[in-house]
Amino acid sequence: KELIGEVAAFNATSKDEIETFRIKFLSKKGILNDLFAEFKNVAPTERKEFGQALNTLKNSAQDKVNQLKDTLENASEQLGVYGDLTQPEEPIELGSRHPISIVKNKIIDVFSRVGFTVSEGPEIEDDWHNFTALNLPEYHPARDMQDTFFIETNPDILLRTHTSSVQVRYMENHKPPIRTISPGRVFRNEDISARAHCIFHQVEGLYIDTDVSFADLKQTLLYFTKEMFGKSKIRLRPSYFPFTEPSAEVDIYWGLETETDYKITKGTGWLEIMGCGMVDPNVLKNANIDPDVYSGYAFGMGIERIAMLLYQIPDIRMFYENDVRFLEQFKSVI
Ligand code: PHE
C-alpha cells in the first residue's frame, strides 16, 4: 500500500528521472520482481489479496511511466513550435531604403507640391524618342555627347541615354498645359570611375503652357534648391543642349566651410547640379505642339550626384555594390 502511494505521488521533469523510477520498480532487479519472487512465501489465505495488490502496483507503475513520458514529449514538442512563451521577443530587423530611392522620392515630393505629375517610360527606346524628336537628327554631332548602347541598328533600338525620351512620349499623349517630371534609369557607354557609371538615374522635368518664360524656370530652380538642400544661391552658366534654346547649366553655391566642401567644389564653392533651358521650338513641333502658342522649359539632373552631395558619398560605385555596411547607414532616413 505504501508503495502504491509512492507510485501515485511520483512526478518527473526529465527523462532521466523517469528512467530511474522505471529501473527501481519495473526492471529485472526492481521492486516488483522481488515482490513477485516473495509470492511463494506468502500464506495461501493471503495470496489472493497479495496478488491483487502486486498487479495494481505493477499496472500503476507502468501507467505512470507511460503517462510521464507522454507529458514530457508533448511539452518539448510545444516548446519546439512556440518557443518559450515567457521569453521576451527578438527585436524585428528593420530594412532601409536605398539612397537612390530616398533622393528620388524627395525630388518627386518637392515637385509634386507645385503641381508636377510623375511620368515613366521604357528603358529600351527607339531612335525617334531618344534623339530625333529631341532635335538631334541623324548625323548630328551632338549625338556623340551621349555614348549610346545600341541594341539594334537600322532602325536603331537603344538603351535610353536620358529620360528626355519619356517627355517626348508624354507630349505625344498629352495636350498643354504640361507639368511633369520623369525619374528613371539611364545608360551611357562610359568608363566606370568614382564619378561616372554606365548606369545611373535621372529626374528630368518639363513645363509647357502659354507664356512660359526663363524667369519661370529660374524661380522653379530656386524653389527646388531651397527645398532640397536648404540653400538657394545658384548661378546659371550658358551651355548647349540640342533640345533647349537658350540652355544653361545650374550651379549651386555649396560653400567653403569644411574640407569636404573644398574637395567636392575644387576650391570654388560652386557645384554643377543640372542642365536646363527653354524647350526648342523644333521639339514642340515634333510633338505636334504649336510653338507660336506654347512655350516651355525643361531641366534634367542625375540622382546619384544629388545623393552624393546630400550624404557626402565619395564614390558613385558604392550605390551599386549593395554592401550592407553602406546601405545600413540609411536606416534612419525615410
Ligand atoms: N537630357 C540632358 C542630359 O541628359 C539634361 C537636360 C534636360 C538638359 C533638359 C536640359 C534640359 O544630359
GROMACS .gro file of C-alpha atoms and ligand atoms in nm:
model
  346
    1LYS     CA    1   0.000   0.000   0.000
    2GLU     CA    2   0.285   0.228   0.086
    3LEU     CA    3   0.446   0.153  -0.249
    4ILE     CA    4   0.119   0.217  -0.436
    5GLY     CA    5   0.109   0.556  -0.261
    6GLU     CA    6   0.470   0.626  -0.365
    7VAL     CA    7   0.394   0.541  -0.727
    8ALA     CA    8   0.084   0.763  -0.733
    9ALA     CA    9   0.274   1.059  -0.587
   10PHE     CA   10   0.571   1.029  -0.823
   11ASN     CA   11   0.636   1.309  -1.068
   12ALA     CA   12   0.925   1.376  -1.304
   13THR     CA   13   1.056   1.667  -1.512
   14SER     CA   14   1.321   1.481  -1.708
   15LYS     CA   15   1.370   1.156  -1.896
   16ASP     CA   16   1.645   1.055  -1.655
   17GLU     CA   17   1.412   1.076  -1.357
   18ILE     CA   18   1.155   0.862  -1.533
   19GLU     CA   19   1.421   0.603  -1.618
   20THR     CA   20   1.544   0.585  -1.256
   21PHE     CA   21   1.184   0.531  -1.148
   22ARG     CA   22   1.133   0.258  -1.409
   23ILE     CA   23   1.451   0.076  -1.302
   24LYS     CA   24   1.353   0.098  -0.937
   25PHE     CA   25   1.009  -0.062  -0.990
   26LEU     CA   26   0.993  -0.242  -1.323
   27SER     CA   27   1.338  -0.367  -1.419
   28LYS     CA   28   1.462  -0.725  -1.370
   29LYS     CA   29   1.619  -0.634  -1.037
   30GLY     CA   30   1.337  -0.395  -0.949
   31ILE     CA   31   1.099  -0.395  -0.655
   32LEU     CA   32   0.818  -0.569  -0.845
   33ASN     CA   33   1.027  -0.866  -0.949
   34ASP     CA   34   1.149  -0.903  -0.589
   35LEU     CA   35   0.792  -0.895  -0.463
   36PHE     CA   36   0.673  -1.147  -0.723
   37ALA     CA   37   0.959  -1.373  -0.604
   38GLU     CA   38   0.819  -1.339  -0.250
   39PHE     CA   39   0.482  -1.469  -0.371
   40LYS     CA   40   0.565  -1.833  -0.294
   41ASN     CA   41   0.639  -1.743   0.071
   42VAL     CA   42   0.301  -1.580   0.127
   43ALA     CA   43   0.046  -1.775   0.325
   44PRO     CA   44  -0.220  -1.931   0.093
   45THR     CA   45  -0.503  -1.735   0.260
   46GLU     CA   46  -0.333  -1.404   0.185
   47ARG     CA   47  -0.220  -1.491  -0.164
   48LYS     CA   48  -0.525  -1.352  -0.338
   49GLU     CA   49  -0.502  -1.014  -0.171
   50PHE     CA   50  -0.123  -1.001  -0.216
   51GLY     CA   51  -0.153  -1.094  -0.583
   52GLN     CA   52  -0.414  -0.826  -0.649
   53ALA     CA   53  -0.202  -0.562  -0.471
   54LEU     CA   54   0.102  -0.662  -0.674
   55ASN     CA   55  -0.093  -0.634  -1.000
   56THR     CA   56  -0.226  -0.293  -0.902
   57LEU     CA   57   0.125  -0.178  -0.818
   58LYS     CA   58   0.267  -0.313  -1.144
   59ASN     CA   59  -0.007  -0.157  -1.360
   60SER     CA   60   0.008   0.177  -1.187
   61ALA     CA   61   0.389   0.189  -1.214
   62GLN     CA   62   0.367   0.105  -1.586
   63ASP     CA   63   0.090   0.363  -1.640
   64LYS     CA   64   0.292   0.622  -1.452
   65VAL     CA   65   0.595   0.572  -1.673
   66ASN     CA   66   0.388   0.595  -1.992
   67GLN     CA   67   0.196   0.897  -1.876
   68LEU     CA   68   0.506   1.090  -1.766
   69LYS     CA   69   0.682   1.012  -2.092
   70ASP     CA   70   0.382   1.142  -2.289
   71THR     CA   71   0.364   1.464  -2.090
   72LEU     CA   72   0.733   1.528  -2.132
   73GLU     CA   73   0.720   1.467  -2.507
   74ASN     CA   74   0.421   1.698  -2.552
   75ALA     CA   75   0.593   1.969  -2.357
   76SER     CA   76   0.910   1.955  -2.567
   77GLU     CA   77   0.705   1.945  -2.888
   78GLN     CA   78   0.524   2.260  -2.787
   79LEU     CA   79   0.850   2.424  -2.696
   80GLY     CA   80   0.969   2.344  -3.048
   81VAL     CA   81   0.665   2.509  -3.205
   82TYR     CA   82   0.611   2.811  -2.987
   83GLY     CA   83   0.943   2.859  -2.813
   84ASP     CA   84   0.946   2.966  -2.453
   85LEU     CA   85   0.640   3.185  -2.434
   86THR     CA   86   0.767   3.369  -2.130
   87GLN     CA   87   1.082   3.489  -2.306
   88PRO     CA   88   1.086   3.846  -2.449
   89GLU     CA   89   1.065   3.855  -2.833
   90GLU     CA   90   1.370   3.918  -3.052
   91PRO     CA   91   1.356   4.272  -3.196
   92ILE     CA   92   1.243   4.278  -3.563
   93GLU     CA   93   1.524   4.386  -3.800
   94LEU     CA   94   1.420   4.693  -3.999
   95GLY     CA   95   1.541   4.726  -4.357
   96SER     CA   96   1.640   5.053  -4.516
   97ARG     CA   97   1.555   5.225  -4.842
   98HIS     CA   98   1.829   5.257  -5.100
   99PRO     CA   99   1.973   5.612  -5.103
  100ILE     CA  100   1.876   5.649  -5.471
  101SER     CA  101   1.512   5.576  -5.381
  102ILE     CA  102   1.530   5.815  -5.086
  103VAL     CA  103   1.658   6.102  -5.301
  104LYS     CA  104   1.426   6.020  -5.592
  105ASN     CA  105   1.127   6.029  -5.358
  106LYS     CA  106   1.245   6.361  -5.213
  107ILE     CA  107   1.272   6.516  -5.559
  108ILE     CA  108   0.927   6.384  -5.655
  109ASP     CA  109   0.789   6.523  -5.331
  110VAL     CA  110   0.932   6.873  -5.393
  111PHE     CA  111   0.794   6.896  -5.747
  112SER     CA  112   0.457   6.737  -5.661
  113ARG     CA  113   0.394   7.023  -5.423
  114VAL     CA  114   0.397   7.268  -5.715
  115GLY     CA  115   0.177   7.062  -5.944
  116PHE     CA  116   0.414   6.831  -6.135
  117THR     CA  117   0.295   6.478  -6.215
  118VAL     CA  118   0.528   6.178  -6.239
  119SER     CA  119   0.566   6.005  -6.576
  120GLU     CA  120   0.761   5.695  -6.669
  121GLY     CA  121   0.863   5.526  -6.993
  122PRO     CA  122   1.059   5.234  -7.137
  123GLU     CA  123   1.433   5.187  -7.080
  124ILE     CA  124   1.470   5.037  -7.427
  125GLU     CA  125   1.394   5.316  -7.673
  126ASP     CA  126   1.381   5.385  -8.042
  127ASP     CA  127   1.585   5.648  -8.218
  128TRP     CA  128   1.290   5.888  -8.251
  129HIS     CA  129   1.216   5.926  -7.879
  130ASN     CA  130   1.576   5.934  -7.758
  131PHE     CA  131   1.725   6.150  -8.035
  132THR     CA  132   1.540   6.263  -8.345
  133ALA     CA  133   1.231   6.413  -8.179
  134LEU     CA  134   1.465   6.599  -7.943
  135ASN     CA  135   1.619   6.794  -8.230
  136LEU     CA  136   1.908   6.552  -8.275
  137PRO     CA  137   1.866   6.434  -8.636
  138GLU     CA  138   2.083   6.154  -8.775
  139TYR     CA  139   2.450   6.253  -8.807
  140HIS     CA  140   2.402   6.542  -8.564
  141PRO     CA  141   2.741   6.583  -8.393
  142ALA     CA  142   2.577   6.623  -8.050
  143ARG     CA  143   2.480   6.255  -8.060
  144ASP     CA  144   2.840   6.184  -7.966
  145MET     CA  145   2.781   6.362  -7.633
  146GLN     CA  146   2.571   6.066  -7.526
  147ASP     CA  147   2.777   5.749  -7.556
  148THR     CA  148   2.495   5.522  -7.656
  149PHE     CA  149   2.449   5.147  -7.605
  150PHE     CA  150   2.283   5.019  -7.922
  151ILE     CA  151   2.075   4.701  -7.911
  152GLU     CA  152   1.994   4.700  -8.283
  153THR     CA  153   2.091   4.929  -8.567
  154ASN     CA  154   1.888   5.021  -8.873
  155PRO     CA  155   1.635   5.102  -8.740
  156ASP     CA  156   1.811   5.191  -8.418
  157ILE     CA  157   1.693   5.040  -8.090
  158LEU     CA  158   1.895   5.151  -7.790
  159LEU     CA  159   1.913   5.190  -7.413
  160ARG     CA  160   1.786   5.539  -7.339
  161THR     CA  161   2.065   5.784  -7.261
  162HIS     CA  162   1.835   6.023  -7.075
  163THR     CA  163   1.473   6.037  -6.959
  164SER     CA  164   1.403   6.320  -7.204
  165SER     CA  165   1.264   6.032  -7.412
  166VAL     CA  166   0.981   5.998  -7.160
  167GLN     CA  167   0.897   6.365  -7.207
  168VAL     CA  168   0.865   6.317  -7.584
  169ARG     CA  169   0.621   6.033  -7.517
  170TYR     CA  170   0.433   6.249  -7.266
  171MET     CA  171   0.399   6.537  -7.517
  172GLU     CA  172   0.268   6.293  -7.778
  173ASN     CA  173  -0.008   6.182  -7.542
  174HIS     CA  174  -0.098   6.499  -7.352
  175LYS     CA  175  -0.207   6.845  -7.454
  176PRO     CA  176  -0.059   7.151  -7.277
  177PRO     CA  177  -0.057   7.270  -7.007
  178ILE     CA  178   0.205   7.008  -6.920
  179ARG     CA  179   0.384   6.981  -6.587
  180THR     CA  180   0.563   6.651  -6.541
  181ILE     CA  181   0.884   6.500  -6.407
  182SER     CA  182   1.033   6.175  -6.534
  183PRO     CA  183   1.250   5.977  -6.294
  184GLY     CA  184   1.428   5.668  -6.423
  185ARG     CA  185   1.735   5.464  -6.506
  186VAL     CA  186   1.956   5.570  -6.798
  187PHE     CA  187   2.255   5.413  -6.971
  188ARG     CA  188   2.575   5.551  -7.120
  189ASN     CA  189   2.878   5.374  -7.255
  190GLU     CA  190   3.124   5.545  -7.024
  191ASP     CA  191   3.427   5.422  -6.835
  192ILE     CA  192   3.335   5.345  -6.476
  193SER     CA  193   3.512   5.561  -6.217
  194ALA     CA  194   3.443   5.725  -5.881
  195ARG     CA  195   3.244   5.999  -6.059
  196ALA     CA  196   3.084   5.818  -6.355
  197HIS     CA  197   2.897   5.494  -6.417
  198CYS     CA  198   2.743   5.332  -6.724
  199ILE     CA  199   2.410   5.304  -6.542
  200PHE     CA  200   2.269   5.593  -6.343
  201HIS     CA  201   1.940   5.765  -6.261
  202GLN     CA  202   1.789   6.093  -6.371
  203VAL     CA  203   1.493   6.311  -6.297
  204GLU     CA  204   1.400   6.535  -6.587
  205GLY     CA  205   1.126   6.797  -6.576
  206LEU     CA  206   0.905   6.954  -6.844
  207TYR     CA  207   0.673   7.252  -6.818
  208ILE     CA  208   0.470   7.372  -7.118
  209ASP     CA  209   0.200   7.637  -7.121
  210THR     CA  210   0.121   7.973  -7.279
  211ASP     CA  211   0.366   8.249  -7.183
  212VAL     CA  212   0.625   8.038  -7.004
  213SER     CA  213   0.947   8.236  -6.967
  214PHE     CA  214   1.301   8.186  -6.848
  215ALA     CA  215   1.203   8.369  -6.529
  216ASP     CA  216   0.956   8.087  -6.451
  217LEU     CA  217   1.238   7.834  -6.495
  218LYS     CA  218   1.470   8.027  -6.267
  219GLN     CA  219   1.203   8.060  -5.997
  220THR     CA  220   1.135   7.687  -6.008
  221LEU     CA  221   1.508   7.614  -5.973
  222LEU     CA  222   1.534   7.848  -5.674
  223TYR     CA  223   1.238   7.677  -5.511
  224PHE     CA  224   1.384   7.332  -5.581
  225THR     CA  225   1.733   7.402  -5.444
  226LYS     CA  226   1.589   7.567  -5.134
  227GLU     CA  227   1.363   7.268  -5.060
  228MET     CA  228   1.622   7.007  -5.149
  229PHE     CA  229   1.941   7.146  -4.999
  230GLY     CA  230   1.820   7.422  -4.770
  231LYS     CA  231   2.024   7.672  -4.976
  232SER     CA  232   1.922   7.858  -5.287
  233LYS     CA  233   2.221   8.056  -5.403
  234ILE     CA  234   2.251   7.939  -5.762
  235ARG     CA  235   2.405   8.059  -6.087
  236LEU     CA  236   2.319   7.975  -6.447
  237ARG     CA  237   2.605   7.922  -6.688
  238PRO     CA  238   2.529   7.941  -7.061
  239SER     CA  239   2.551   7.595  -7.216
  240TYR     CA  240   2.429   7.391  -7.511
  241PHE     CA  241   2.170   7.116  -7.546
  242PRO     CA  242   2.008   7.037  -7.883
  243PHE     CA  243   1.659   7.027  -7.727
  244THR     CA  244   1.669   7.360  -7.543
  245GLU     CA  245   1.743   7.716  -7.654
  246PRO     CA  246   1.875   7.901  -7.469
  247SER     CA  247   2.038   7.638  -7.247
  248ALA     CA  248   2.215   7.664  -6.914
  249GLU     CA  249   2.400   7.462  -6.657
  250VAL     CA  250   2.287   7.516  -6.297
  251ASP     CA  251   2.549   7.553  -6.023
  252ILE     CA  252   2.464   7.570  -5.655
  253TYR     CA  253   2.683   7.757  -5.407
  254TRP     CA  254   2.777   7.485  -5.161
  255GLY     CA  255   3.014   7.695  -4.953
  256LEU     CA  256   3.371   7.651  -4.837
  257GLU     CA  257   3.317   7.575  -4.471
  258THR     CA  258   3.463   7.228  -4.446
  259GLU     CA  259   3.749   7.038  -4.601
  260THR     CA  260   3.496   6.826  -4.794
  261ASP     CA  261   3.342   7.145  -4.937
  262TYR     CA  262   3.688   7.233  -5.068
  263LYS     CA  263   3.733   6.890  -5.217
  264ILE     CA  264   3.398   6.848  -5.390
  265THR     CA  265   3.388   7.202  -5.526
  266LYS     CA  266   3.757   7.202  -5.622
  267GLY     CA  267   3.807   7.507  -5.407
  268THR     CA  268   3.546   7.723  -5.583
  269GLY     CA  269   3.245   7.665  -5.353
  270TRP     CA  270   3.029   7.606  -5.664
  271LEU     CA  271   2.888   7.272  -5.781
  272GLU     CA  272   2.709   7.182  -6.102
  273ILE     CA  273   2.378   7.006  -6.027
  274MET     CA  274   2.175   7.006  -6.351
  275GLY     CA  275   2.114   7.116  -6.707
  276CYS     CA  276   1.817   7.321  -6.820
  277GLY     CA  277   1.674   7.554  -7.082
  278MET     CA  278   1.373   7.669  -7.283
  279VAL     CA  279   1.228   7.388  -7.494
  280ASP     CA  280   1.346   7.429  -7.854
  281PRO     CA  281   1.054   7.514  -8.090
  282ASN     CA  282   1.158   7.219  -8.311
  283VAL     CA  283   1.094   6.981  -8.021
  284LEU     CA  284   0.745   7.124  -7.971
  285LYS     CA  285   0.674   7.092  -8.343
  286ASN     CA  286   0.791   6.728  -8.343
  287ALA     CA  287   0.531   6.658  -8.076
  288ASN     CA  288   0.255   6.848  -8.260
  289ILE     CA  289   0.253   7.137  -8.014
  290ASP     CA  290   0.230   7.482  -8.179
  291PRO     CA  291   0.540   7.686  -8.081
  292ASP     CA  292   0.356   8.007  -8.172
  293VAL     CA  293   0.104   7.939  -7.894
  294TYR     CA  294   0.307   7.747  -7.638
  295SER     CA  295   0.648   7.770  -7.483
  296GLY     CA  296   0.814   7.571  -7.208
  297TYR     CA  297   1.118   7.492  -7.003
  298ALA     CA  298   1.297   7.166  -6.928
  299PHE     CA  299   1.561   7.053  -6.684
  300GLY     CA  300   1.744   6.733  -6.603
  301MET     CA  301   1.960   6.611  -6.315
  302GLY     CA  302   2.141   6.297  -6.204
  303ILE     CA  303   2.002   6.144  -5.885
  304GLU     CA  304   2.339   5.991  -5.786
  305ARG     CA  305   2.509   6.329  -5.799
  306ILE     CA  306   2.246   6.485  -5.573
  307ALA     CA  307   2.265   6.191  -5.332
  308MET     CA  308   2.645   6.213  -5.322
  309LEU     CA  309   2.613   6.578  -5.228
  310LEU     CA  310   2.343   6.531  -4.965
  311TYR     CA  311   2.504   6.233  -4.793
  312GLN     CA  312   2.871   6.308  -4.869
  313ILE     CA  313   2.918   5.984  -5.062
  314PRO     CA  314   3.269   5.987  -5.214
  315ASP     CA  315   3.231   5.720  -5.486
  316ILE     CA  316   2.938   5.656  -5.726
  317ARG     CA  317   3.019   5.283  -5.737
  318MET     CA  318   2.900   5.247  -5.378
  319PHE     CA  319   2.538   5.278  -5.498
  320TYR     CA  320   2.559   4.953  -5.695
  321GLU     CA  321   2.773   4.730  -5.474
  322ASN     CA  322   2.492   4.662  -5.224
  323ASP     CA  323   2.737   4.642  -4.935
  324VAL     CA  324   2.516   4.624  -4.625
  325ARG     CA  325   2.760   4.839  -4.428
  326PHE     CA  326   2.683   5.118  -4.678
  327LEU     CA  327   2.309   5.051  -4.704
  328GLU     CA  328   2.256   5.025  -4.328
  329GLN     CA  329   2.368   5.384  -4.285
  330PHE     CA  330   2.037   5.497  -4.440
  331LYS     CA  331   1.820   5.316  -4.185
  332SER     CA  332   1.706   5.631  -4.011
  333VAL     CA  333   1.632   5.820  -4.334
  334ILE     CA  334   1.294   5.772  -4.496
  335PHE     N1  335   1.886   6.547  -7.114
  335PHE     C1  336   2.002   6.618  -7.063
  335PHE     C2  337   2.108   6.515  -7.024
  335PHE     O1  338   2.076   6.400  -7.007
  335PHE     C3  339   1.967   6.702  -6.941
  335PHE     C4  340   1.876   6.814  -6.977
  335PHE     C5  341   1.740   6.801  -6.971
  335PHE     C6  342   1.929   6.935  -7.016
  335PHE     C7  343   1.656   6.905  -7.003
  335PHE     C8  344   1.846   7.040  -7.049
  335PHE     C9  345   1.711   7.025  -7.042
  335PHE     O2  346   2.223   6.550  -7.010
   0.00000   0.00000   0.00000
